[in-house]
mmCIF file of C-alpha atoms in Angstrom:
data_model
loop_
_atom_site.group_PDB
_atom_site.id
_atom_site.type_symbol
_atom_site.label_atom_id
_atom_site.label_comp_id
_atom_site.label_asym_id
_atom_site.label_seq_id
_atom_site.Cartn_x
_atom_site.Cartn_y
_atom_site.Cartn_z
ATOM 1 C CA TYR A 1 140.275 132.756 21.046
ATOM 2 C CA ARG A 2 143.585 131.030 21.619
ATOM 3 C CA ARG A 3 147.180 130.709 20.541
ATOM 4 C CA ALA A 4 147.578 127.375 18.712
ATOM 5 C CA VAL A 5 151.417 127.316 18.649
ATOM 6 C CA ASN A 6 154.076 128.211 21.223
ATOM 7 C CA GLN A 7 155.053 131.870 21.517
ATOM 8 C CA THR A 8 158.111 133.309 23.255
ATOM 9 C CA ILE A 9 157.188 135.787 25.973
ATOM 10 C CA ASN A 10 159.862 138.470 25.835
ATOM 11 C CA THR A 11 161.307 140.693 28.558
ATOM 12 C CA SER A 12 159.523 143.586 26.864
ATOM 13 C CA ALA A 13 155.729 143.660 26.531
ATOM 14 C CA THR A 14 154.686 140.970 24.055
ATOM 15 C CA THR A 15 151.391 140.993 22.185
ATOM 16 C CA ILE A 16 149.940 137.489 22.058
ATOM 17 C CA THR A 17 149.029 136.634 18.489
ATOM 18 C CA LEU A 18 145.746 134.758 18.587
ATOM 19 C CA ASP A 19 145.524 132.304 15.705
ATOM 20 C CA ALA A 20 142.550 130.079 16.541
ATOM 21 C CA THR A 21 138.875 130.945 16.887
ATOM 22 C CA ASP A 22 136.837 128.501 18.936
ATOM 23 C CA PHE A 23 133.770 130.677 19.539
ATOM 24 C CA GLU A 24 132.732 134.039 18.179
ATOM 25 C CA ASP A 25 129.512 136.004 18.006
ATOM 26 C CA ALA A 26 128.354 139.264 16.457
ATOM 27 C CA ASN A 27 129.429 141.329 19.501
ATOM 28 C CA TYR A 28 133.163 141.069 18.660
ATOM 29 C CA THR A 29 135.526 139.809 15.945
ATOM 30 C CA ARG A 30 139.220 138.924 15.805
ATOM 31 C CA ALA A 31 141.949 139.781 13.303
ATOM 32 C CA GLY A 32 145.316 138.421 14.478
ATOM 33 C CA ALA A 33 146.012 139.749 17.961
ATOM 34 C CA ASP A 34 143.267 142.391 17.848
ATOM 35 C CA ILE A 35 139.702 141.800 19.024
ATOM 36 C CA THR A 36 137.349 144.512 17.788
ATOM 37 C CA ILE A 37 134.268 145.236 19.854
ATOM 38 C CA ASN A 38 131.171 145.533 17.645
ATOM 39 C CA THR A 39 128.554 146.038 20.385
ATOM 40 C CA ALA A 40 129.049 148.561 23.187
ATOM 41 C CA GLY A 41 128.348 147.269 26.680
ATOM 42 C CA VAL A 42 129.664 145.469 29.733
ATOM 43 C CA TYR A 43 131.852 142.443 29.008
ATOM 44 C CA LYS A 44 133.263 139.715 31.197
ATOM 45 C CA ILE A 45 136.796 138.946 30.018
ATOM 46 C CA SER A 46 138.827 135.942 31.140
ATOM 47 C CA TYR A 47 142.282 134.942 30.002
ATOM 48 C CA SER A 48 145.117 132.570 30.798
ATOM 49 C CA VAL A 49 148.790 132.566 29.799
ATOM 50 C CA TYR A 50 150.334 129.140 30.484
ATOM 51 C CA PHE A 51 154.123 129.099 30.163
ATOM 52 C CA ASP A 52 157.238 126.985 30.487
ATOM 53 C CA THR A 53 160.846 127.986 31.165
ATOM 54 C CA ASN A 54 163.456 126.838 28.655
ATOM 55 C CA THR A 55 166.265 126.123 31.131
ATOM 56 C CA ASN A 56 167.075 125.774 34.807
ATOM 57 C CA ALA A 57 165.885 129.316 35.439
ATOM 58 C CA ARG A 58 163.457 131.370 37.464
ATOM 59 C CA ARG A 59 160.871 133.284 35.424
ATOM 60 C CA THR A 60 157.916 135.470 36.268
ATOM 61 C CA VAL A 61 155.331 136.151 33.599
ATOM 62 C CA GLU A 62 152.781 138.915 33.910
ATOM 63 C CA GLY A 63 149.685 139.030 31.723
ATOM 64 C CA TRP A 64 147.154 141.790 31.139
ATOM 65 C CA ILE A 65 144.504 143.028 28.730
ATOM 66 C CA GLU A 66 144.710 146.314 26.858
ATOM 67 C CA ASN A 67 141.878 148.371 25.408
ATOM 68 C CA ASN A 68 143.058 150.691 22.618
ATOM 69 C CA MET A 69 146.669 150.098 23.768
ATOM 70 C CA VAL A 70 145.956 151.118 27.403
ATOM 71 C CA GLU A 71 146.032 148.530 30.194
ATOM 72 C CA ILE A 72 142.641 147.694 31.659
ATOM 73 C CA VAL A 73 142.730 147.849 35.458
ATOM 74 C CA PRO A 74 142.350 145.310 37.184
ATOM 75 C CA SER A 75 143.368 142.842 34.438
ATOM 76 C CA ARG A 76 147.000 142.214 35.459
ATOM 77 C CA SER A 77 148.057 138.859 36.877
ATOM 78 C CA ALA A 78 151.378 137.055 37.391
ATOM 79 C CA GLY A 79 152.810 133.546 37.625
ATOM 80 C CA TYR A 80 156.229 132.228 38.686
ATOM 81 C CA SER A 81 158.137 129.078 37.818
ATOM 82 C CA ARG A 82 161.651 127.748 38.374
ATOM 83 C CA ASN A 83 164.071 124.973 37.353
ATOM 84 C CA ASN A 84 163.567 122.044 34.969
ATOM 85 C CA TYR A 85 161.295 119.956 37.196
ATOM 86 C CA ASP A 86 158.416 122.208 38.124
ATOM 87 C CA ASP A 87 158.917 124.774 35.427
ATOM 88 C CA THR A 88 155.366 125.408 34.196
ATOM 89 C CA ALA A 89 152.960 127.993 35.565
ATOM 90 C CA SER A 90 150.172 130.271 34.449
ATOM 91 C CA CYS A 91 148.773 133.707 35.063
ATOM 92 C CA ALA A 92 145.071 134.343 34.645
ATOM 93 C CA ALA A 93 142.311 136.800 35.508
ATOM 94 C CA THR A 94 138.582 137.396 35.094
ATOM 95 C CA PHE A 95 137.043 140.856 35.310
ATOM 96 C CA LEU A 96 134.188 143.061 34.065
ATOM 97 C CA VAL A 97 134.773 146.074 31.833
ATOM 98 C CA SER A 98 132.647 148.549 29.902
ATOM 99 C CA LEU A 99 133.672 148.726 26.231
ATOM 100 C CA ALA A 100 132.562 150.937 23.353
ATOM 101 C CA ALA A 101 131.876 149.856 19.800
ATOM 102 C CA SER A 102 135.133 149.929 17.774
ATOM 103 C CA ASP A 103 137.350 149.446 20.876
ATOM 104 C CA ILE A 104 140.265 147.096 20.220
ATOM 105 C CA VAL A 105 141.188 144.609 22.942
ATOM 106 C CA ARG A 106 144.386 142.535 23.016
ATOM 107 C CA LEU A 107 146.213 140.139 25.329
ATOM 108 C CA ARG A 108 149.743 141.084 26.425
ATOM 109 C CA ALA A 109 152.435 139.358 28.481
ATOM 110 C CA GLN A 110 155.948 140.046 29.727
ATOM 111 C CA SER A 111 158.648 137.832 31.218
ATOM 112 C CA THR A 112 161.288 138.674 33.815
ATOM 113 C CA GLY A 113 163.960 136.543 35.449
ATOM 114 C CA SER A 114 167.642 135.786 35.840
ATOM 115 C CA VAL A 115 168.371 133.675 32.735
ATOM 116 C CA GLY A 116 166.527 131.831 29.987
ATOM 117 C CA THR A 117 163.166 132.701 28.484
ATOM 118 C CA ALA A 118 159.509 131.939 29.017
ATOM 119 C CA GLU A 119 157.681 130.045 26.306
ATOM 120 C CA GLY A 120 153.906 130.435 26.112
ATOM 121 C CA GLN A 121 152.434 126.996 25.514
ATOM 122 C CA ALA A 122 150.326 126.163 22.469
ATOM 123 C CA ASN A 123 146.572 125.869 23.077
ATOM 124 C CA ARG A 124 147.049 126.968 26.693
ATOM 125 C CA ILE A 125 147.066 130.696 26.002
ATOM 126 C CA TRP A 126 143.550 132.000 25.523
ATOM 127 C CA ILE A 127 141.090 134.834 26.010
ATOM 128 C CA CYS A 128 137.321 134.638 26.357
ATOM 129 C CA LEU A 129 134.886 137.552 26.018
ATOM 130 C CA GLU A 130 131.297 137.387 27.178
ATOM 131 C CA TYR A 131 128.836 140.173 26.429
ATOM 132 C CA MET A 132 126.833 140.791 29.616
ATOM 133 C CA ARG A 133 124.564 143.811 28.955
ATOM 134 C CA SER A 134 124.402 147.201 27.251
#
């Protein structure tokens, strides 16, 4: 799943609204930002949050995955960018996690820095789930 338009990454935790489905199977389904697990088991989850700063500013963006509104450890990653010349960066992670049927997974991000904002870039924010085994 991915975000097909830009999304501002706020200084408070921001849920990434996923609005494009590239691949999906019977093990999980998406409704907006929420991915519902249909088949219990071990999943490999990968994600990336690619962002840009909107001014001559330093920004750090952290990304993570939540299961039922609780952060999955070790899903957190961070990226840093600065100024108007080299102002794009990404944070990404891949990990394994055991999930139960009806669990709800979502991608979250948060921005910190001195001034300006971080803008998540269209089609460069995504999450991929792969069912591994029961």
